[in-house]
């Protein structure tokens, strides 16, 4: 994508993005600020990687960045000037149809906003980390509020509402001024030679469980990040020069993909229980895995960089995600065929994480890499990853043996060890993110 292409992207997507944020409940000045910030990141991304950025992927990332940024913007008494807003815009958010959605909870409004952005129930489940049946239930409820009773009628009404909102925003937004402000600052990374692209928001990020906020796992990345935040500026400035930014960004993204792959495995398994009320239709499962596979495909240069640096990651995660997506074309989510492909994807991602962790350890300066808190934490994480790999291989072996012998009453729990793996991935995701946030002011 060139600068000219980005200009077209900005002009086509900014008003829908502001409308998307208004549906979340944001006032117009706040929505416009968050949208402008997200577009600035998108502009930086396209300037850095040019033709390597696809418009659908950039749109997805920009929406994710804007949603993350929305929490950081509250409307002050004297709002910060934003060139995206016209000189005297209406201070209230566009009201077209939004009053009917006022009784929805914040989570329900997110579901509706994503449906307005033409996401399917399975894609919304992936983005918001919700079971697909809860997404469908929310859309049915929103449909009643909007006077639509069938699925097709709900989709049509949401499309109309989106068009009304975008039209109402047209006189309030100055796209020329907003485009002129969007910065082209390149992200600073280090390591991995050619600096493979790290998507700015490469996968949906799970929230930290409330009971885990003040209780990081002993010896984990969140404990390291908490200790780092308590150190003085001089220590953190020195740590920033030693911190393997690109390698740990790769680890974090691999953990994010693992988190979502395991969520799919869990939901698929639950849908197969006899008499279960948990509904995960094949269409929703395909949409979920399709969204995950697209994100993994976007990160394939990173996977290739890790593999070319000496890791033994076997078949690439992008191809394994494609195999899982293909198996869902003719098998139900809970079948053994899908289970095998889901385990293979989880294995590939675990092996990738181990390779990235080993590279991060090698990237630490001499001496520092032998004795530092970060080095010890990374060694522990690499050991945990090796254990995860063995557990997944054992699970695959047990499933194969059960299939070959078929004894009465044999059942292999596809989600065993899931809680431990989820906690491990969450530690990597939030620990690395917190450490990067702490160190970001120092370069």
C-alpha angles and dihedrals in degrees: 000000000000130000088262090053090049090053089056090046091050094049093046099042108033099078093045089048092052089048089050090055093045089057086057086063098261119146114242097256091050093045091049092050094049091046092050092050091050091049090051089058090047090052091051090049095052092045090054102044104022114180092016091077119085119207096233091051092047090050092052093048092047092053090050093049091048092051091050091048094048091074090058096054122077121170109254124205089261105032117221109258112260119192090208089071119075118244095268109015122170104274093217122077116257106282099201104134095331093108089069091059095049094104093057119106119243091259092049090050090054090054091050093046092053092047087053087054088059097256118151124231091260093050091048090050089054095047097044098032093238129138109258092238090061090051091053092047091053092049091051090052092047089049091058090052089052094046096252120127106179130060093246091048091051091051091048092048092050091050090051091048091051091051090049092051094047090049092050090052096052097088093041098056127074102201094178093058093042092050091050091055098048104112125225098210112153118228114247116233135158140208134021092089103248092036100236116220118273107198109236090232103009098168137003111281118225119229120251108257109250093237091053099052095092098025112067116181113267110263094006133126092261090056090050091049092049091051090046092054089056094056124094125262096259092056092047092048090054092044090053090061089054098041112110095225102176096040093051091044086058091049091050094050091048089052090050092052090047091052091055095042090053091047089056091049091050095047092044091052093048091051090061097057112118109251092006119153090207106111120199106161119202091246092056091045091052091050091048094050091041090058091046092047092052091053091047091049090054089056094049093108088060092049090049091050092053092048093047089053093066107275119137098227097148115200111019119255091237091062092043090052089051090052090052091048091050094049090056090059090075107012133064118249095252098049124114092245091059091042091056092051091046091052091047090054091048089050093050091051092048091051090049091052091051090052091049092047091051090050090050090053091050090048092060114101118261115274090012088066091056102050112017126112089239093054092050091048092050092049090053091049091050089052090049090050091053089052091050089052093053092047091052092049090050090050091052091049092051091051091050092050093048090052093049098048100029095196116183114271097012112149126172114202105224091195099052112133086019095125092051092047091047091052092048093050092046090054091054094044098049098030095054091042092051092047091050091049091050093050099039095090089061099061 
